[in-house]
Amino acid sequence: RDGEQSPGATMTSREKLDVAKSLAKLGVDIIEAGFPAASPDDLEAVRQISKLVGHTDTTPSGRSPIICGLARATEMDIEKSWEAVQHAKVGRIHTFLATSDIHMEHKLRMSRDEVLKRVDKMVRYARSMCEDIEFSPEDAGRSDPLFLYEVLAVAIEAGATTLTIPDTVGYTTPDEFVCLITGITENTKGIENAIVSVHCHNDLGLATANSLAGAQNGARQIEVAINGIGERAGNTALEEIVMTLITRK
């Protein structure tokens, strides 16, 4: 899904289905197939992937990949996401809301208290439909750590099972990312009940380094894109992570 935000990388429903089939063959265990609320075609693409790839048992692990749909923290987005992923053997809704002061002030125009209430309400709403919920505090790398811990605790209490920590604008360095992830694992109430995930961008050429730093300090999921394709300078590259893990066990 994030890779498709790269200019020129937009795919048709048929092309997305072909890519998803290949990802399942590679052994990718979670496929964020699209943003169902973005367009009717994107919803249909995620629905078809859920039906045809979300029931594929011929993967290397012998298990069907989890099919995930992205949703802003709104009821409409969450409903569209569930409409698309409910056809998979295991569907996931991934919802997000910004937590940095700059995003809350200039993009959301919401206070910290309003953000906390929205996270609680929307994660609970998503969980009322789907058991597998992922939540991302957008721009986590530039968020006040104490507020971030509070938001994540609310998301866990509301039913989030995966917490993705994004370096949304590719600003963080590996040492900062280590502090970010260890701070979360050491200070977030209920963190033992959730998987910590990392989602890094490559604006400073540090996406792979930051993702590995996260994995070395408690993260159990790394969000990647083939060839590092993604908006602006791109995302963490799937093949770089795989080869690093294989080469440097």
Short mmCIF file of C-alpha atoms in Angstrom, two decimals:
data_model
loop_
_atom_site.label_atom_id
_atom_site.label_comp_id
_atom_site.label_asym_id
_atom_site.label_seq_id
_atom_site.Cartn_x
_atom_site.Cartn_y
_atom_site.Cartn_z
CA ARG A 1 0.00 0.00 0.00
CA ASP A 2 2.66 2.53 0.94
CA GLY A 3 4.82 1.57 -2.04
CA GLU A 4 1.97 2.53 -4.34
CA GLN A 5 2.21 6.10 -3.07
CA SER A 6 5.40 6.47 -5.10
CA PRO A 7 4.77 8.60 -8.22
CA GLY A 8 4.13 6.32 -11.19
CA ALA A 9 3.65 3.20 -9.06
CA THR A 10 -0.16 3.16 -9.12
CA MET A 11 -1.53 -0.27 -10.04
CA THR A 12 -4.82 -1.63 -11.33
CA SER A 13 -6.80 -4.14 -9.27
CA ARG A 14 -5.47 -6.95 -11.46
CA GLU A 15 -1.87 -5.84 -11.01
CA LYS A 16 -2.31 -5.58 -7.24
CA LEU A 17 -3.68 -9.12 -7.15
CA ASP A 18 -0.68 -10.41 -9.12
CA VAL A 19 1.73 -8.66 -6.73
CA ALA A 20 -0.12 -10.02 -3.68
CA LYS A 21 0.09 -13.57 -5.05
CA SER A 22 3.84 -13.16 -5.50
CA LEU A 23 4.24 -11.76 -1.97
CA ALA A 24 2.43 -14.82 -0.57
CA LYS A 25 4.79 -17.11 -2.51
CA LEU A 26 7.75 -15.21 -1.06
CA GLY A 27 6.45 -15.91 2.43
CA VAL A 28 5.37 -12.39 3.37
CA ASP A 29 3.09 -13.06 6.35
CA ILE A 30 1.16 -9.76 6.39
CA ILE A 31 0.13 -7.87 3.26
CA GLU A 32 -1.17 -4.33 3.64
CA ALA A 33 -3.11 -4.54 0.40
CA GLY A 34 -4.48 -1.02 0.11
CA PHE A 35 -6.49 1.91 1.42
CA PRO A 36 -10.09 0.79 0.81
CA ALA A 37 -11.67 4.18 1.51
CA ALA A 38 -9.45 5.89 -1.07
CA SER A 39 -11.50 4.73 -4.08
CA PRO A 40 -13.98 2.04 -5.15
CA ASP A 41 -11.23 0.37 -7.18
CA ASP A 42 -8.90 0.19 -4.19
CA LEU A 43 -11.68 -1.33 -2.08
CA GLU A 44 -12.33 -3.92 -4.80
CA ALA A 45 -8.61 -4.71 -5.07
CA VAL A 46 -8.32 -5.37 -1.34
CA ARG A 47 -11.52 -7.42 -1.41
CA GLN A 48 -10.21 -9.63 -4.23
CA ILE A 49 -6.84 -10.07 -2.52
CA SER A 50 -8.67 -11.04 0.67
CA LYS A 51 -10.71 -13.65 -1.18
CA LEU A 52 -8.02 -15.10 -3.44
CA VAL A 53 -4.74 -14.57 -1.54
CA GLY A 54 -6.11 -14.48 2.00
CA HIS A 55 -6.99 -18.17 1.66
CA THR A 56 -3.68 -19.35 0.17
CA ASP A 57 -2.23 -22.23 2.18
CA THR A 58 0.64 -22.95 -0.23
CA THR A 59 2.90 -20.32 1.35
CA PRO A 60 6.29 -21.37 2.78
CA SER A 61 4.83 -21.32 6.30
CA GLY A 62 1.71 -23.23 5.25
CA ARG A 63 -0.47 -20.39 6.59
CA SER A 64 -2.48 -17.82 4.70
CA PRO A 65 -1.07 -14.29 4.86
CA ILE A 66 -2.93 -11.77 6.97
CA ILE A 67 -4.61 -9.25 4.64
CA CYS A 68 -4.60 -5.71 6.02
CA GLY A 69 -6.44 -2.57 4.97
CA LEU A 70 -5.42 0.95 5.98
CA ALA A 71 -7.98 3.34 7.51
CA ARG A 72 -7.85 6.83 8.90
CA ALA A 73 -9.32 7.10 12.39
CA THR A 74 -12.84 7.68 11.09
CA GLU A 75 -15.88 5.43 11.10
CA MET A 76 -16.25 5.52 7.31
CA ASP A 77 -12.65 4.49 6.66
CA ILE A 78 -12.82 1.70 9.22
CA GLU A 79 -16.09 0.39 7.76
CA LYS A 80 -14.63 0.38 4.23
CA SER A 81 -11.51 -1.40 5.46
CA TRP A 82 -13.57 -4.11 7.16
CA GLU A 83 -15.79 -4.45 4.10
CA ALA A 84 -12.66 -5.30 2.10
CA VAL A 85 -10.64 -7.50 4.49
CA GLN A 86 -13.44 -9.52 6.10
CA HIS A 87 -13.23 -12.04 3.26
CA ALA A 88 -9.70 -13.14 4.26
CA LYS A 89 -9.06 -16.07 6.57
CA VAL A 90 -7.41 -13.47 8.83
CA GLY A 91 -8.23 -9.83 8.11
CA ARG A 92 -6.63 -6.82 9.79
CA ILE A 93 -7.66 -3.19 10.09
CA HIS A 94 -4.78 -0.70 10.39
CA THR A 95 -5.91 2.69 11.64
CA PHE A 96 -3.76 5.72 12.39
CA LEU A 97 -3.81 9.19 13.91
CA ALA A 98 -1.02 11.74 14.28
CA THR A 99 0.54 12.34 17.69
CA SER A 100 3.27 14.94 17.07
CA ASP A 101 2.53 18.50 18.14
CA ILE A 102 3.19 19.86 14.64
CA HIS A 103 0.72 17.43 13.05
CA MET A 104 -1.91 17.85 15.74
CA GLU A 105 -1.79 21.64 15.47
CA HIS A 106 -1.50 22.14 11.71
CA LYS A 107 -3.05 19.03 10.15
CA LEU A 108 -5.57 17.63 12.62
CA ARG A 109 -6.32 20.87 14.49
CA MET A 110 -6.96 18.72 17.55
CA SER A 111 -5.80 18.93 21.17
CA ARG A 112 -4.00 16.11 22.92
CA ASP A 113 -7.15 15.24 24.83
CA GLU A 114 -9.16 15.11 21.60
CA VAL A 115 -6.57 12.80 20.05
CA LEU A 116 -6.71 10.45 23.05
CA LYS A 117 -10.50 10.30 22.85
CA ARG A 118 -10.47 9.71 19.08
CA VAL A 119 -7.93 6.89 19.37
CA ASP A 120 -9.97 5.20 22.08
CA LYS A 121 -13.24 5.53 20.17
CA MET A 122 -11.95 4.48 16.73
CA VAL A 123 -9.81 1.56 17.89
CA ARG A 124 -12.79 0.25 19.87
CA TYR A 125 -14.98 0.71 16.80
CA ALA A 126 -12.53 -1.23 14.64
CA ARG A 127 -12.21 -3.97 17.27
CA SER A 128 -16.01 -4.36 17.35
CA MET A 129 -15.72 -5.67 13.78
CA CYS A 130 -12.29 -7.27 13.60
CA GLU A 131 -10.10 -9.08 16.14
CA ASP A 132 -6.79 -8.08 14.53
CA ILE A 133 -6.24 -4.33 14.92
CA GLU A 134 -3.10 -2.37 14.13
CA PHE A 135 -2.70 1.22 15.32
CA SER A 136 -0.10 3.78 14.25
CA PRO A 137 0.68 7.08 15.97
CA GLU A 138 1.60 9.04 12.85
CA ASP A 139 4.88 11.01 13.12
CA ALA A 140 5.83 9.08 16.26
CA GLY A 141 9.48 10.01 15.76
CA ARG A 142 8.72 13.68 16.44
CA SER A 143 6.11 13.11 19.17
CA ASP A 144 6.50 13.91 22.86
CA PRO A 145 7.48 10.50 24.30
CA LEU A 146 5.30 10.82 27.41
CA PHE A 147 2.24 11.65 25.31
CA LEU A 148 3.13 8.84 22.90
CA TYR A 149 3.19 6.28 25.73
CA GLU A 150 -0.22 7.53 26.84
CA VAL A 151 -1.72 7.24 23.35
CA LEU A 152 -0.34 3.74 22.86
CA ALA A 153 -1.67 2.60 26.23
CA VAL A 154 -5.12 3.86 25.24
CA ALA A 155 -4.90 1.99 21.92
CA ILE A 156 -3.95 -1.25 23.67
CA GLU A 157 -6.75 -0.88 26.20
CA ALA A 158 -9.19 -0.25 23.32
CA GLY A 159 -8.12 -3.47 21.59
CA ALA A 160 -5.11 -2.82 19.36
CA THR A 161 -2.99 -5.95 18.95
CA THR A 162 -0.15 -4.39 16.92
CA LEU A 163 1.39 -0.96 17.49
CA THR A 164 3.29 0.39 14.50
CA ILE A 165 5.81 3.11 15.27
CA PRO A 166 6.36 5.20 12.13
CA ASP A 167 9.20 7.53 11.28
CA THR A 168 6.70 9.26 9.00
CA VAL A 169 8.95 11.93 7.53
CA GLY A 170 12.21 9.95 7.60
CA TYR A 171 13.75 12.27 10.18
CA THR A 172 15.01 9.89 12.87
CA THR A 173 18.55 8.51 13.18
CA PRO A 174 19.23 4.94 14.43
CA ASP A 175 20.31 6.02 17.92
CA GLU A 176 17.15 8.10 18.28
CA PHE A 177 15.04 5.22 16.98
CA VAL A 178 16.56 2.87 19.57
CA CYS A 179 15.56 5.33 22.31
CA LEU A 180 12.08 5.63 20.81
CA ILE A 181 11.45 1.87 20.72
CA THR A 182 13.04 1.07 24.09
CA GLY A 183 11.13 3.94 25.67
CA ILE A 184 7.89 2.50 24.34
CA THR A 185 8.65 -1.07 25.45
CA GLU A 186 9.70 0.10 28.92
CA ASN A 187 7.05 2.74 29.62
CA THR A 188 3.81 1.84 27.83
CA LYS A 189 1.14 0.25 30.00
CA GLY A 190 0.00 -3.08 28.60
CA ILE A 191 2.77 -3.27 25.99
CA GLU A 192 3.22 -6.98 26.74
CA ASN A 193 -0.18 -7.53 25.12
CA ALA A 194 0.80 -6.04 21.76
CA ILE A 195 3.38 -6.56 19.01
CA VAL A 196 5.60 -3.53 18.38
CA SER A 197 6.09 -2.83 14.68
CA VAL A 198 8.30 -0.30 12.86
CA HIS A 199 7.56 1.67 9.71
CA CYS A 200 10.45 3.77 8.42
CA HIS A 201 10.98 6.16 5.52
CA ASN A 202 14.22 6.72 3.65
CA ASP A 203 14.49 10.51 3.38
CA LEU A 204 17.92 10.46 5.05
CA GLY A 205 18.85 7.03 3.67
CA LEU A 206 18.34 5.44 7.11
CA ALA A 207 15.14 3.40 6.70
CA THR A 208 16.84 0.00 6.81
CA ALA A 209 19.20 1.02 9.61
CA ASN A 210 16.33 2.37 11.69
CA SER A 211 14.19 -0.72 11.09
CA LEU A 212 17.01 -3.03 12.16
CA ALA A 213 17.63 -0.88 15.22
CA GLY A 214 13.97 -1.29 16.10
CA ALA A 215 14.10 -5.07 15.62
CA GLN A 216 17.18 -5.30 17.85
CA ASN A 217 15.33 -3.47 20.62
CA GLY A 218 11.95 -5.15 20.86
CA ALA A 219 10.10 -4.69 17.56
CA ARG A 220 8.63 -7.93 16.17
CA GLN A 221 7.27 -6.62 12.85
CA ILE A 222 9.00 -4.58 10.15
CA GLU A 223 6.92 -2.85 7.49
CA VAL A 224 8.69 -2.89 4.13
CA ALA A 225 8.17 -2.33 0.39
CA ILE A 226 9.73 -4.17 -2.54
CA ASN A 227 12.83 -2.29 -3.76
CA GLY A 228 12.16 0.35 -1.09
CA ILE A 229 9.53 1.98 -3.30
CA GLY A 230 7.37 4.57 -1.56
CA GLU A 231 6.45 8.22 -1.29
CA ARG A 232 9.28 10.77 -1.43
CA ALA A 233 12.58 8.86 -0.99
CA GLY A 234 10.83 5.56 -0.32
CA ASN A 235 10.26 3.02 2.44
CA THR A 236 12.37 0.33 4.07
CA ALA A 237 13.39 -2.15 1.37
CA LEU A 238 12.11 -5.72 1.77
CA GLU A 239 15.17 -7.27 0.14
CA GLU A 240 17.64 -5.28 2.29
CA ILE A 241 15.94 -6.42 5.51
CA VAL A 242 15.73 -10.05 4.36
CA MET A 243 19.36 -10.23 3.25
CA THR A 244 20.61 -8.49 6.40
CA LEU A 245 18.73 -10.94 8.62
CA ILE A 246 20.05 -13.89 6.60
CA THR A 247 23.64 -12.63 6.38
CA ARG A 248 23.91 -11.31 9.95
CA LYS A 249 21.93 -13.86 11.96
#
